[in-house]
Short mmCIF file of C-alpha atoms in Angstrom, two decimals:
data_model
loop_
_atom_site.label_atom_id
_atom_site.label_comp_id
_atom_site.label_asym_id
_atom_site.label_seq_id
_atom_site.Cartn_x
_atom_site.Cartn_y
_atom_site.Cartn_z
CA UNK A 21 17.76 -6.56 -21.23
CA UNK A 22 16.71 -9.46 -19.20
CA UNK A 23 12.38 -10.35 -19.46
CA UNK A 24 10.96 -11.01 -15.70
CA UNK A 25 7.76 -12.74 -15.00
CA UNK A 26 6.79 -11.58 -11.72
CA UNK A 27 3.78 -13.64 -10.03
CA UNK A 28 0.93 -11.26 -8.15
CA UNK A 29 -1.67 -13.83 -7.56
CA UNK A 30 -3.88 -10.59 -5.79
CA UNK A 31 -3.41 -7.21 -6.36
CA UNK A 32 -2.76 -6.84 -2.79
CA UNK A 33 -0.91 -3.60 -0.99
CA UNK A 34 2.00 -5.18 0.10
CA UNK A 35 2.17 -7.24 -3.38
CA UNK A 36 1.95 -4.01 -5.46
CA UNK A 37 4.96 -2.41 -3.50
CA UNK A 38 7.48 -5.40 -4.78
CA UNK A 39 5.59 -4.83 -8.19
CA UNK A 40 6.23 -1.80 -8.74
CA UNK A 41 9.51 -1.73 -7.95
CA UNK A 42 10.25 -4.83 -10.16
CA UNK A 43 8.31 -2.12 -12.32
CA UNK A 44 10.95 0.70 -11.83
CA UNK A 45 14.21 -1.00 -12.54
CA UNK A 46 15.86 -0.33 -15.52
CA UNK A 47 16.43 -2.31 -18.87
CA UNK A 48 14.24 -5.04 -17.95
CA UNK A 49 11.08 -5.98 -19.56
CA UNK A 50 8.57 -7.29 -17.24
CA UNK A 51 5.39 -9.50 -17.76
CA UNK A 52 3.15 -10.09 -14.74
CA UNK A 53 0.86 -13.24 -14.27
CA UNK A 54 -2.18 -13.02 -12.08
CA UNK A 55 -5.62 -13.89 -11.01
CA UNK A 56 -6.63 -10.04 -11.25
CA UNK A 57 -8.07 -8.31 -14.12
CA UNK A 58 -5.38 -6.08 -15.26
CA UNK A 59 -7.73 -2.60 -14.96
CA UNK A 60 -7.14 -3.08 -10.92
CA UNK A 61 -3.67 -2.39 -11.22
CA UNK A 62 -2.73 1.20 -10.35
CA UNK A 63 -2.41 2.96 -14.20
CA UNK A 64 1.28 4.11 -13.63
CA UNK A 65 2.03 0.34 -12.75
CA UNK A 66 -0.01 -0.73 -15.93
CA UNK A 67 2.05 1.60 -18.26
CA UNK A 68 5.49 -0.08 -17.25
CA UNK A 69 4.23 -3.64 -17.67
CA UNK A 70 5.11 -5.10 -21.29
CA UNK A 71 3.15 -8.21 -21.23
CA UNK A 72 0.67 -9.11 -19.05
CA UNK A 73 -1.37 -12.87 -18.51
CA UNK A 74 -4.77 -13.82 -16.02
CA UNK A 75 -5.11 -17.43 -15.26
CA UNK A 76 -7.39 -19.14 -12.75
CA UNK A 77 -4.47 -20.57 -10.41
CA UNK A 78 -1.62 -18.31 -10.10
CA UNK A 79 -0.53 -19.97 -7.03
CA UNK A 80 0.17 -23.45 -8.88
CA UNK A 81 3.40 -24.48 -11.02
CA UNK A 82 1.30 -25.82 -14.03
CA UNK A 83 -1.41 -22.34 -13.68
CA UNK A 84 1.52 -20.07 -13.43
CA UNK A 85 3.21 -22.07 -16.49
CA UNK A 86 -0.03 -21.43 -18.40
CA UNK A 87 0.71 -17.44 -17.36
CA UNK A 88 4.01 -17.76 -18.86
CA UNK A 89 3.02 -19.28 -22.59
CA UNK A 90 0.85 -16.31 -22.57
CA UNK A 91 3.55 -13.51 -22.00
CA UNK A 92 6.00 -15.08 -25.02
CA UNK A 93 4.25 -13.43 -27.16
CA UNK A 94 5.05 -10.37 -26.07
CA UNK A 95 7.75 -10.81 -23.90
CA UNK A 96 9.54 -13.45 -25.31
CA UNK A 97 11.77 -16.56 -22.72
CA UNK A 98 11.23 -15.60 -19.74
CA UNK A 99 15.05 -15.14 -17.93
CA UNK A 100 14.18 -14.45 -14.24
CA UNK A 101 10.94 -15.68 -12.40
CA UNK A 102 10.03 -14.17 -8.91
CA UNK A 103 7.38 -13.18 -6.65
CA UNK A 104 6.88 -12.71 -2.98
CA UNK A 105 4.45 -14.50 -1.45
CA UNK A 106 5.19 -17.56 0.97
CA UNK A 107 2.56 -19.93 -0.71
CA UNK A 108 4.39 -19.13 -4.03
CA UNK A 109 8.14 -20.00 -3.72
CA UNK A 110 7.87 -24.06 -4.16
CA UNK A 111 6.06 -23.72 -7.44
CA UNK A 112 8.33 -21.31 -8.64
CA UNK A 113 10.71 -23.05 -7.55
CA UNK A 114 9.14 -26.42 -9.69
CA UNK A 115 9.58 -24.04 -12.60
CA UNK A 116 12.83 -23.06 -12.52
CA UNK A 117 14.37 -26.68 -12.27
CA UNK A 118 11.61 -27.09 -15.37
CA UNK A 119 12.79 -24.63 -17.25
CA UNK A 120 16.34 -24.38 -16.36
CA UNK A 121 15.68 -20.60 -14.56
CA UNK A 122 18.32 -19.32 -12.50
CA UNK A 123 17.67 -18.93 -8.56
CA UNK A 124 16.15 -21.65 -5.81
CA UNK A 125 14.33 -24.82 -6.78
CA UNK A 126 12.33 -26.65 -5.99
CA UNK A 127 13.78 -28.64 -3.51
CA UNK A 128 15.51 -25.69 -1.23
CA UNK A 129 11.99 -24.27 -1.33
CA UNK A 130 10.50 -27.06 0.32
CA UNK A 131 12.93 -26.96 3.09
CA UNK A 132 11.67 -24.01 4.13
CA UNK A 133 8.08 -24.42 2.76
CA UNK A 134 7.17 -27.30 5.37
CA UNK A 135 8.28 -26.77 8.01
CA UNK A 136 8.69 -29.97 9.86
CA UNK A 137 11.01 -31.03 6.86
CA UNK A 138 12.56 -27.60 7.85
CA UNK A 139 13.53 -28.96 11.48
CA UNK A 140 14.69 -31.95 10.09
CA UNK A 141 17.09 -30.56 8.13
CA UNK A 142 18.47 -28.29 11.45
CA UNK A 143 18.65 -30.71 13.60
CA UNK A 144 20.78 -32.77 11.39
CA UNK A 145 22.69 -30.31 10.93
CA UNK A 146 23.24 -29.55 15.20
CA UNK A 147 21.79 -26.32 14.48
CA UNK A 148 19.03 -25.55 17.43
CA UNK A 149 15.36 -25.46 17.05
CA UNK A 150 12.06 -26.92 18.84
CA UNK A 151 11.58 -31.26 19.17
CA UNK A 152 8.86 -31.78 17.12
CA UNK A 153 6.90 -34.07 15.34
CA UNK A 154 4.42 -34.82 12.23
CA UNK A 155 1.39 -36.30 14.19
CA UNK A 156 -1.67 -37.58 12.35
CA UNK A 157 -4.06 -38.55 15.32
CA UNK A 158 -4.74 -37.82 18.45
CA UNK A 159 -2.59 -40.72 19.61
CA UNK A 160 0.25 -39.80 18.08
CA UNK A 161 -0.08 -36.09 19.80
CA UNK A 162 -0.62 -37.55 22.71
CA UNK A 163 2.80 -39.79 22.82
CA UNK A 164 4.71 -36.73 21.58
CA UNK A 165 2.91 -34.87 24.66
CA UNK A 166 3.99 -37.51 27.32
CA UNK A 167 7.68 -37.56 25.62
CA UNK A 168 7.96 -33.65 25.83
CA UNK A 169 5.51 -32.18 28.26
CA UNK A 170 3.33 -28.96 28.28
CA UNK A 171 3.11 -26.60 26.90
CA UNK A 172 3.13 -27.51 23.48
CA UNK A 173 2.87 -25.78 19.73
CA UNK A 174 -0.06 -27.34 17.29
CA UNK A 175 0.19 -25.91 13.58
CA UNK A 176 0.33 -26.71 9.93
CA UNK A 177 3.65 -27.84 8.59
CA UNK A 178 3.39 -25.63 5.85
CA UNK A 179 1.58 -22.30 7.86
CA UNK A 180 2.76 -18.82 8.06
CA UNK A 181 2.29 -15.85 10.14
CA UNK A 182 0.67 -18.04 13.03
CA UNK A 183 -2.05 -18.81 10.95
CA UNK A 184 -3.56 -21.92 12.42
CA UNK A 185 -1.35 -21.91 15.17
CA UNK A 186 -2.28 -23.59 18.65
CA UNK A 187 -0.57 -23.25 22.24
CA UNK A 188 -1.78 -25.48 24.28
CA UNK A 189 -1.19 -26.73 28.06
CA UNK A 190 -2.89 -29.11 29.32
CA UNK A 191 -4.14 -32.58 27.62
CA UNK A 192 -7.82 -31.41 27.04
CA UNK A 193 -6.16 -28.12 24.82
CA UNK A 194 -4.08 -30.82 23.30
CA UNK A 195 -7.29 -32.64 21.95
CA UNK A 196 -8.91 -29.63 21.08
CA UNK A 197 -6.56 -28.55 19.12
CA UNK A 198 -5.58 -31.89 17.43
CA UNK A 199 -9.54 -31.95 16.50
CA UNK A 200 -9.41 -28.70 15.25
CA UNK A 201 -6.48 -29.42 12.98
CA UNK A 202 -8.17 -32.56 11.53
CA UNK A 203 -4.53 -34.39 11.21
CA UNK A 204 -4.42 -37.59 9.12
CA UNK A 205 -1.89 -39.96 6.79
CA UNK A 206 -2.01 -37.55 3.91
CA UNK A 207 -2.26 -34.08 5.43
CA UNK A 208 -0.55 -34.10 8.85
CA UNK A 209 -0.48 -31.62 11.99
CA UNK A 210 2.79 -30.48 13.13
CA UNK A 211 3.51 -30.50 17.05
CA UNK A 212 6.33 -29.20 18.90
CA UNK A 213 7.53 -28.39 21.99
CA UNK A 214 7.35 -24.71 23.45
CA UNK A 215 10.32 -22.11 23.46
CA UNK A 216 10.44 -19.90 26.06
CA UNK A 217 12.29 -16.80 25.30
CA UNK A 218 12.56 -13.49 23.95
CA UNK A 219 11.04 -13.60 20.00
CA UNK A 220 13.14 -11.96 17.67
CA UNK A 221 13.37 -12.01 13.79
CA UNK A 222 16.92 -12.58 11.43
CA UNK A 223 16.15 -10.55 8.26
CA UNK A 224 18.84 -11.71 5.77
CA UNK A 225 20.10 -10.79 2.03
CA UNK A 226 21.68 -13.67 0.61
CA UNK A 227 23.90 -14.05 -2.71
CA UNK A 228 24.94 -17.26 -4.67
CA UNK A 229 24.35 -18.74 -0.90
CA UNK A 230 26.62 -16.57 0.65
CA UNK A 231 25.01 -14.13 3.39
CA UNK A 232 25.51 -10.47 2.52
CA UNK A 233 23.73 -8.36 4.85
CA UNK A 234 21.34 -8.85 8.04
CA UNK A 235 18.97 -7.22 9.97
CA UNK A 236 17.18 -8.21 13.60
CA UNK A 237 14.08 -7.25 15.14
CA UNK A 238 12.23 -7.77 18.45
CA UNK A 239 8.47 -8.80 18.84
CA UNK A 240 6.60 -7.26 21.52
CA UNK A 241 5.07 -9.71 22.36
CA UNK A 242 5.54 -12.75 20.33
CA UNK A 243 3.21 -13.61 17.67
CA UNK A 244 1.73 -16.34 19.17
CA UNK A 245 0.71 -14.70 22.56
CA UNK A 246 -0.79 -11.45 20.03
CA UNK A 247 -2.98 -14.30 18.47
CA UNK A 248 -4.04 -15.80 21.66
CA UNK A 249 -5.39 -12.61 23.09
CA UNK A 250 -7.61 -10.18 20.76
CA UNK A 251 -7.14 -7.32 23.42
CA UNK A 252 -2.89 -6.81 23.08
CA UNK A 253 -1.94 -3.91 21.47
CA UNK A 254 1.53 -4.89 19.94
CA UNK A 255 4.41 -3.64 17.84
CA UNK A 256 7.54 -4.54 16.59
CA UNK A 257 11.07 -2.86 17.20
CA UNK A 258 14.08 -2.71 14.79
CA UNK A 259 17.12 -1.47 17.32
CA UNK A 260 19.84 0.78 15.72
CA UNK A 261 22.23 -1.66 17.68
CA UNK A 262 22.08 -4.56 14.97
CA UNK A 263 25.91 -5.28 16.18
CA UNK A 264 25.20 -5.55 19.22
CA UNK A 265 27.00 -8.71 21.15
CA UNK A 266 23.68 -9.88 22.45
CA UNK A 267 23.34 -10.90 18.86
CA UNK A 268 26.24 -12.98 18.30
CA UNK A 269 25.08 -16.21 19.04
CA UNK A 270 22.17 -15.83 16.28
CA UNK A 271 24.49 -14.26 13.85
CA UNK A 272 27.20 -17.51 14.68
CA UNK A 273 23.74 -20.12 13.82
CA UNK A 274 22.09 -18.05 11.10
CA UNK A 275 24.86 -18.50 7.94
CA UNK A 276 25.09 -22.19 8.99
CA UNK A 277 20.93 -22.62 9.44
CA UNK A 278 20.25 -20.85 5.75
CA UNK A 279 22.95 -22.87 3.58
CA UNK A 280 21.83 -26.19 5.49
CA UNK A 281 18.57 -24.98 4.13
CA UNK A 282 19.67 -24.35 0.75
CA UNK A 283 19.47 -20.45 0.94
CA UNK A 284 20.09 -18.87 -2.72
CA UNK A 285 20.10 -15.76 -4.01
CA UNK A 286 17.12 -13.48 -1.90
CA UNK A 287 16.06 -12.09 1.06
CA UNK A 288 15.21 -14.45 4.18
CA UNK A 289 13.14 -14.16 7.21
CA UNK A 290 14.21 -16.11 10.21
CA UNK A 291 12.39 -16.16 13.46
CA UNK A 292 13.95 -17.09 16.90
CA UNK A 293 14.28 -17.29 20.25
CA UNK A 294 16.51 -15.96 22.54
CA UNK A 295 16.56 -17.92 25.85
CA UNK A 296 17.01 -17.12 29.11
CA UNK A 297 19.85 -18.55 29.50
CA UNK A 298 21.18 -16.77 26.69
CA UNK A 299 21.20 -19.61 24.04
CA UNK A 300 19.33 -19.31 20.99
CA UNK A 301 16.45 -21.41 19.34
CA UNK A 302 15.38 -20.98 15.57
CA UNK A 303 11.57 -21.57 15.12
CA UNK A 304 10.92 -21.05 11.50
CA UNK A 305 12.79 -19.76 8.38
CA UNK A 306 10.77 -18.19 5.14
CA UNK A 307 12.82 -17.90 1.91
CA UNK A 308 10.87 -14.68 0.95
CA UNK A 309 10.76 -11.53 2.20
CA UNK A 310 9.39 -10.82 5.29
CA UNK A 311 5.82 -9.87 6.25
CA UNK A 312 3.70 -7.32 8.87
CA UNK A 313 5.37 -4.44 7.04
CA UNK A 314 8.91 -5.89 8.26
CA UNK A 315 10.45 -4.43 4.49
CA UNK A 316 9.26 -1.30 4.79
CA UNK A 317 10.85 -0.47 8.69
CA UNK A 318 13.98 -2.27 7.31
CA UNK A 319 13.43 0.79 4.43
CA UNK A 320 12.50 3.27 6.98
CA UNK A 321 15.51 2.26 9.75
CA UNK A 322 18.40 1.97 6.83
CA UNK A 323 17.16 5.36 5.19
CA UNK A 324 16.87 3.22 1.66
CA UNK A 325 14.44 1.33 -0.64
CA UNK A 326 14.39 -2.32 0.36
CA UNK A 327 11.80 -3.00 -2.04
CA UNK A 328 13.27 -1.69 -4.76
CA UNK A 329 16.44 -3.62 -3.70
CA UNK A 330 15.05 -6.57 -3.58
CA UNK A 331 13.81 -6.54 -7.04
CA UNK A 332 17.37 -5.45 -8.06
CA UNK A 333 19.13 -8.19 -5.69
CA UNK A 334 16.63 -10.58 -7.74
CA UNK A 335 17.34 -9.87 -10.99
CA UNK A 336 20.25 -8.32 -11.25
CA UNK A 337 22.13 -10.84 -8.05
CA UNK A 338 23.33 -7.40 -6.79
CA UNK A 339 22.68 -5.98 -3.41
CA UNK A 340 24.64 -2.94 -1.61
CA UNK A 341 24.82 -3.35 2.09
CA UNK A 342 23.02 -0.30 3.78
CA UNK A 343 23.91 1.20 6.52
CA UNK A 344 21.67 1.86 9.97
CA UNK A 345 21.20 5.41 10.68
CA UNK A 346 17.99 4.78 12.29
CA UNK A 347 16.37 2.82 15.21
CA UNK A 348 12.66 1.98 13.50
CA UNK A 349 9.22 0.00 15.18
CA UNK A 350 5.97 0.10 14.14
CA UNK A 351 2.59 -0.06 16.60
CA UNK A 352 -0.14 -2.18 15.00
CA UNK A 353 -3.53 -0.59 15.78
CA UNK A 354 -5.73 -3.39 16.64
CA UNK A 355 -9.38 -3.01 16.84
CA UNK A 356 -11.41 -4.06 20.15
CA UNK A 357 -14.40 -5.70 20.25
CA UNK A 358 -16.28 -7.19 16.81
CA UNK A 359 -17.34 -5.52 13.43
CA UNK A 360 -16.19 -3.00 11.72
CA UNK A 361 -14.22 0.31 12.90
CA UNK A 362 -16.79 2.70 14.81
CA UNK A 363 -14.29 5.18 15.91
CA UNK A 364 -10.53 5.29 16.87
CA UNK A 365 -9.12 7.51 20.09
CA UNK A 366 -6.22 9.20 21.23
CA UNK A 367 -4.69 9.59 17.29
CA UNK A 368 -4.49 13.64 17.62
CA UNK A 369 -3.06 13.25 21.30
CA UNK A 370 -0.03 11.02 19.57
CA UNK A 371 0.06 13.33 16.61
CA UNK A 372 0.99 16.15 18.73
CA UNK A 373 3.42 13.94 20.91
CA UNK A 374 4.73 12.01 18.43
CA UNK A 375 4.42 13.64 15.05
CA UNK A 376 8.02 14.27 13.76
CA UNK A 377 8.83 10.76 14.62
CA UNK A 378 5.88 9.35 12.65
CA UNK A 379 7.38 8.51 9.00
CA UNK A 380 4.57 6.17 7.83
CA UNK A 381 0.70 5.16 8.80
CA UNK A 382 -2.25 3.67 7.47
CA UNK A 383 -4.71 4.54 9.92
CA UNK A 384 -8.19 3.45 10.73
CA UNK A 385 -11.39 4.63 8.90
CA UNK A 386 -14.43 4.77 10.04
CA UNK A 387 -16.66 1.62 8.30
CA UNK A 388 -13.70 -0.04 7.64
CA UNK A 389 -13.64 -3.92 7.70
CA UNK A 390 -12.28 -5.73 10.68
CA UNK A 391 -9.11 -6.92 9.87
CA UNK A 392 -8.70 -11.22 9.43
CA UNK A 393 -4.59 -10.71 10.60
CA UNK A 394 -2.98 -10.14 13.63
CA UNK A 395 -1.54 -6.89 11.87
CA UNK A 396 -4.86 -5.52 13.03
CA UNK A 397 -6.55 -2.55 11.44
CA UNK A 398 -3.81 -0.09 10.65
CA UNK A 399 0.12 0.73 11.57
CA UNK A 400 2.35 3.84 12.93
CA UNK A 401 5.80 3.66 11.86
CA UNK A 402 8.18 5.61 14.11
CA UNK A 403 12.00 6.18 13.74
CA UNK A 404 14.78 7.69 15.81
CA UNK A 405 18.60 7.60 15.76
CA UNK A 406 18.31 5.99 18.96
CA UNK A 407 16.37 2.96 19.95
CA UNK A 408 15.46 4.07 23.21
CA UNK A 409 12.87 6.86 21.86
CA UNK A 410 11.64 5.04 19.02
CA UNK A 411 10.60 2.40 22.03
CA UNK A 412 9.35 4.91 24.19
CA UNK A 413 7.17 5.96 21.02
CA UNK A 414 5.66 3.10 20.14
CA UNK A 415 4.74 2.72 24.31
CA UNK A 416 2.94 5.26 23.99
CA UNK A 417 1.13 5.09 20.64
CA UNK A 418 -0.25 0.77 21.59
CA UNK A 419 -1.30 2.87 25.15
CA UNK A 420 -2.98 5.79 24.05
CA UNK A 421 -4.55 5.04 20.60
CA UNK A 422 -7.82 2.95 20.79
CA UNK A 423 -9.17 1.92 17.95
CA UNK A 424 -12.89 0.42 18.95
CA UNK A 425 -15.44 -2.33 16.99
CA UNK A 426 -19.01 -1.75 16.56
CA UNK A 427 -19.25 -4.27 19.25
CA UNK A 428 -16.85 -3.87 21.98
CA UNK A 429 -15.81 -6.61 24.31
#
């Protein structure tokens, strides 16, 4: 009966879904270390934990190692350590290689961790991706600007989800945004050029290296352009066609682009362009699982449990290919205007419409907090055997439902 230390540095929804179902497997004994107080875990989660530890950093190698002398006592050596989160996988991957733990190190995890490194490594490698550049003053952005051209992409090197993520196209953006990013000799600001294209994502499980299974989705509209205007409703579309030839040249680079990385054992999240001229670009590669509830319509669209799985495939190094029965998207309900949620429209239009399609929601309250993500304030999860209703769907759910601020814009 192997012990697990799973990391859940916040109790936070998403978080407590991989939990628990690290929680549900059977014959393991799990410990959890966190910066929570244990009492905020749901009380069916707390009765299947067997040790549990709070430190002050669970997002560091040495605060997490300080979780992990907690849990021998009750648990014992710890025999698999995992968790989900992006800002989590180079420490744990800094205490495997410590403590001779099974699964990526530390190393692999900062290939995909920062991401110019991440580039580096492609390119090498003659695998395609964006020119780009670690700039650390305005000078530096500016010779990478006259090299390239507009438009251009500003952002951390080790960012996620768009956070802190810049398009720019003309040399007065290009300042802004270099002086917004503060860039200097010990924390950098990573520019590189625009893709143009079609944004999809490459959800992979991978084994021992070797890629098992796969699963694509398309962005409507890109991140990037959701983040740049607060007034797109958007939503994301997982086509029953995964086989599809239009796929092939990302499904020819993918295998090639993870094991350059150093891809173990776990589920990936690739996202990438498709081009108009029907080559492909990869823009960035997570070695976790992917967010904006991408797991659960990869549950919803393969009629299974990928969180569950992926606490098995983590564990256990087993993983059974699903199959597709289902064409899944979800609509993210964004809020417009400022404030908090006042009131959202058009919900009991789409319920009678829409409702036998609808398999999952968390829908706006009223009071509720404006979201800080581009996720916005709450999701509709639709699925269909074929792709072209669940698209039509989600058309008409990001039209019709209005979900307004107390201060509208």
């Amino acid at each position: 009966m192997p012990n697990v230390a799973f990391v859940a540095p916040f109790y936070l929804p998403t978080t407590l879904r991989f939990l628990e179902a690290a929680a549900g497997l059977a014959d393991v004994r799990l410990g959890v270390v966190t910066q929570e107080p244990i009492e905020k875990a749901p009380a069916s989660l707390r009765q299947r934990i067997t040790a549990y530890a709070r430190v002050d950093d669970a997002l560091s190698a040495e605060g997490i190692h300080v979780g992990l002398r907690q849990l021998a006592s009750d648990l014992g050596s710890v025999d698999r350590l995992l968790g989900a989160l992006e800002d989590l996988q180079v420490p744990l991957g800094e205490l495997r290689d410590t403590l001779g733990l099974p699964g990526m190190g530390a190393e692999a995890a900062r290939n995909f961790r920062d991401k110019s490194r991440m580039k580096d490594v492609l390119r090498a490698h003659g695998l395609p991706c964006a020119r780009h550049a670690l700039i650390r003053d305005e000078g530096e952005a500016t010779a990478f600007s006259a090299e390239t051209g507009f438009p251009l992409i500003v952002k951390p090197p080790a960012g996620s989800g768009a956070r802190g993520t810049f398009r720019v196209e003309t040399p007065a953006q290009l300042r802004a945004a270099v002086a917004m990013s503060r860039p200097s000799a010990d924390r950098p600001t990573l520019i590189e050029e625009f893709v143009a294209g079609e944004e999809h994502s490459f959800d992979a499980v991978s084994i021992g290296g070797r890629l098992m299974w796969h699963s694509i989705n398309h962005y409507l509209p890109s991140p990037l352009e959701v983040l740049r205007e607060p007034w797109i409703q958007w939503c994301v579309l997982l086509p029953r066609e995964v086989d599809s030839p239009r796929y092939d040249e990302i499904r020819r680079v993918a295998p090639p682009a993870l094991d350059a990385l150093g891809m173990d054992t776990g589920l990936s999240h690739m996202e990438w362009f498709h081009r108009p001229d029907g080559t492909v670009a990869i823009s960035e590669v997570g070695a976790r699982p992917p967010g904006a509830q991408f797991v659960t319509l990869i549950s919803h669209a393969h009629d299974f449990d990928l969180y569950r799985a992926w606490a098995r495939l983590m564990v256990f190094d087993d993983f059974d290919p699903p199959d597709r029965p289902y064409a899944a998207g979800a609509a993210y309900l964004r809020g417009q205007g400022r404030g908090p949620v006042r009131r959202v429209a058009g919900l009991e239009e789409i319920a009678r419409e829409l409702g036998p399609l609808c398999v999952e929601w968390r829908l706006p309250r009223e009071g509720q907090a404006q979201s800080a993500s581009y996720e916005g304030e709450g999701y509709i999860i639709v699925r269909h055997p074929e792709t072209e209703v669940v698209e039509e769907a989600l058309g008409r759910i990001i039209t019709r439902v209005r979900v307004e601020l107390a201060t509208t814009s």
